[in-house]
Amino acid sequence: MSTGRGPSRNSERIVLGNRPLRNYLLDVVLALNRGVDNVEILGKGRHISRAVALYNLLHGRLGDSLHLDKVEIGSVHEKGRRISYIRIVVSRRII
Amino acid sequence: MSTGRGPSRNSERIVLGNRPLRNYLLDVVLALNRGVDNVEILGKGRHISRAVALYNLLHGRLGDSLHLDKVEIGSVHEKGRRISYIRIVVSRRII
């Protein structure tokens, strides 16, 4: 799922679905280990709470080496409905 | 629920519970109309998704006069468990 459009946009997006949180936790850790600049965690609708829970799991595992770059909230139109979302961008900090 | 500790901390906190979102929407609008500097919307656990939905409802109603001051995510220990939360701070912008 890496976008890999050169060094200026070395980011990876993880979209939360119905898999257990541990799976997404692994996805994020592996992406950070691959050296991406940042990972974007996207949660829509009822997955918003899970996205925040995932961030806290990550923070618990990685501690201060995890940096919270940005939290964005908003809504998008999908299939004629307005759906809330949260976008949490994290990166690994050298400590 | 106004804290009202002088002009430097003229803020109001709305904690999401099980009431319908429309009730909280009204609470926030009334607080902003009273002239508080900002309103803090706090959602914990499964109420996190509802807190974001409330922000989007507000944004739909108030449009550009609503300003998103801050979004904070994290976790707190409560009754021996770690609970995720989101804190959304909004204010009314003069346009």
mmCIF file of C-alpha atoms in Angstrom, chain B residues 10-91:
data_model
loop_
_atom_site.group_PDB
_atom_site.id
_atom_site.type_symbol
_atom_site.label_atom_id
_atom_site.label_comp_id
_atom_site.label_asym_id
_atom_site.label_seq_id
_atom_site.Cartn_x
_atom_site.Cartn_y
_atom_site.Cartn_z
ATOM 1 C CA ASN B 10 -13.486 31.120 29.917
ATOM 2 C CA SER B 11 -14.027 27.623 28.617
ATOM 3 C CA GLU B 12 -16.757 25.006 28.793
ATOM 4 C CA ARG B 13 -16.371 21.243 28.671
ATOM 5 C CA ILE B 14 -18.964 18.915 27.155
ATOM 6 C CA VAL B 15 -18.434 15.233 27.972
ATOM 7 C CA LEU B 16 -20.203 12.872 25.589
ATOM 8 C CA GLY B 17 -22.474 10.248 27.090
ATOM 9 C CA ASN B 18 -25.438 8.275 25.857
ATOM 10 C CA ARG B 19 -27.801 11.167 25.091
ATOM 11 C CA PRO B 20 -28.671 11.838 21.443
ATOM 12 C CA LEU B 21 -26.071 13.914 19.586
ATOM 13 C CA ARG B 22 -28.614 16.688 19.017
ATOM 14 C CA ASN B 23 -28.627 17.407 22.742
ATOM 15 C CA TYR B 24 -24.865 17.924 22.814
ATOM 16 C CA LEU B 25 -25.109 19.991 19.650
ATOM 17 C CA LEU B 26 -27.499 22.319 21.450
ATOM 18 C CA ASP B 27 -25.222 22.430 24.526
ATOM 19 C CA VAL B 28 -22.260 23.542 22.404
ATOM 20 C CA VAL B 29 -24.233 26.138 20.413
ATOM 21 C CA LEU B 30 -25.698 27.622 23.607
ATOM 22 C CA ALA B 31 -22.255 27.801 25.214
ATOM 23 C CA LEU B 32 -20.802 29.575 22.172
ATOM 24 C CA ASN B 33 -23.760 31.972 22.185
ATOM 25 C CA ARG B 34 -23.063 32.776 25.843
ATOM 26 C CA GLY B 35 -19.699 34.042 24.642
ATOM 27 C CA VAL B 36 -17.294 31.483 26.108
ATOM 28 C CA ASP B 37 -13.833 31.567 24.510
ATOM 29 C CA ASN B 38 -13.992 27.940 23.522
ATOM 30 C CA VAL B 39 -15.817 24.670 24.077
ATOM 31 C CA GLU B 40 -14.013 21.427 24.746
ATOM 32 C CA ILE B 41 -15.759 18.287 23.459
ATOM 33 C CA LEU B 42 -14.509 15.208 25.279
ATOM 34 C CA GLY B 43 -15.260 11.697 24.015
ATOM 35 C CA LYS B 44 -13.947 8.572 25.716
ATOM 36 C CA GLY B 45 -13.882 4.995 24.411
ATOM 37 C CA ARG B 46 -16.739 4.278 22.041
ATOM 38 C CA HIS B 47 -17.870 7.891 22.348
ATOM 39 C CA ILE B 48 -14.818 9.028 20.368
ATOM 40 C CA SER B 49 -16.575 8.403 17.041
ATOM 41 C CA ARG B 50 -19.586 10.344 18.314
ATOM 42 C CA ALA B 51 -17.387 13.275 19.336
ATOM 43 C CA VAL B 52 -16.114 13.556 15.746
ATOM 44 C CA ALA B 53 -19.678 13.191 14.416
ATOM 45 C CA LEU B 54 -20.713 16.023 16.768
ATOM 46 C CA TYR B 55 -17.920 18.228 15.448
ATOM 47 C CA ASN B 56 -19.095 17.572 11.879
ATOM 48 C CA LEU B 57 -22.707 18.362 12.819
ATOM 49 C CA LEU B 58 -21.522 21.633 14.362
ATOM 50 C CA HIS B 59 -19.462 22.449 11.308
ATOM 51 C CA GLY B 60 -22.488 21.749 9.110
ATOM 52 C CA ARG B 61 -24.643 24.107 11.202
ATOM 53 C CA LEU B 62 -22.188 26.926 11.922
ATOM 54 C CA GLY B 63 -20.060 26.711 8.770
ATOM 55 C CA ASP B 64 -16.952 28.869 8.666
ATOM 56 C CA SER B 65 -17.878 30.689 11.859
ATOM 57 C CA LEU B 66 -16.808 27.548 13.732
ATOM 58 C CA HIS B 67 -13.081 27.331 14.322
ATOM 59 C CA LEU B 68 -11.332 24.071 15.170
ATOM 60 C CA ASP B 69 -8.718 25.143 17.710
ATOM 61 C CA LYS B 70 -7.239 21.788 18.612
ATOM 62 C CA VAL B 71 -7.639 18.025 18.352
ATOM 63 C CA GLU B 72 -5.889 15.939 20.973
ATOM 64 C CA ILE B 73 -5.875 12.158 21.342
ATOM 65 C CA GLY B 74 -4.495 10.011 24.112
ATOM 66 C CA SER B 75 -5.409 7.654 26.906
ATOM 67 C CA VAL B 76 -6.201 7.905 30.586
ATOM 68 C CA HIS B 77 -6.297 5.319 33.344
ATOM 69 C CA GLU B 78 -9.760 4.891 34.770
ATOM 70 C CA LYS B 79 -10.876 2.119 37.110
ATOM 71 C CA GLY B 80 -7.705 0.149 36.374
ATOM 72 C CA ARG B 81 -8.247 0.268 32.610
ATOM 73 C CA ARG B 82 -6.668 2.366 29.923
ATOM 74 C CA ILE B 83 -9.305 4.345 28.081
ATOM 75 C CA SER B 84 -8.737 6.197 24.818
ATOM 76 C CA TYR B 85 -10.056 9.713 24.488
ATOM 77 C CA ILE B 86 -10.353 12.558 22.034
ATOM 78 C CA ARG B 87 -10.479 16.211 23.018
ATOM 79 C CA ILE B 88 -11.820 18.570 20.352
ATOM 80 C CA VAL B 89 -11.614 22.280 21.145
ATOM 81 C CA VAL B 90 -13.762 24.646 19.077
ATOM 82 C CA SER B 91 -14.483 28.348 19.177
#
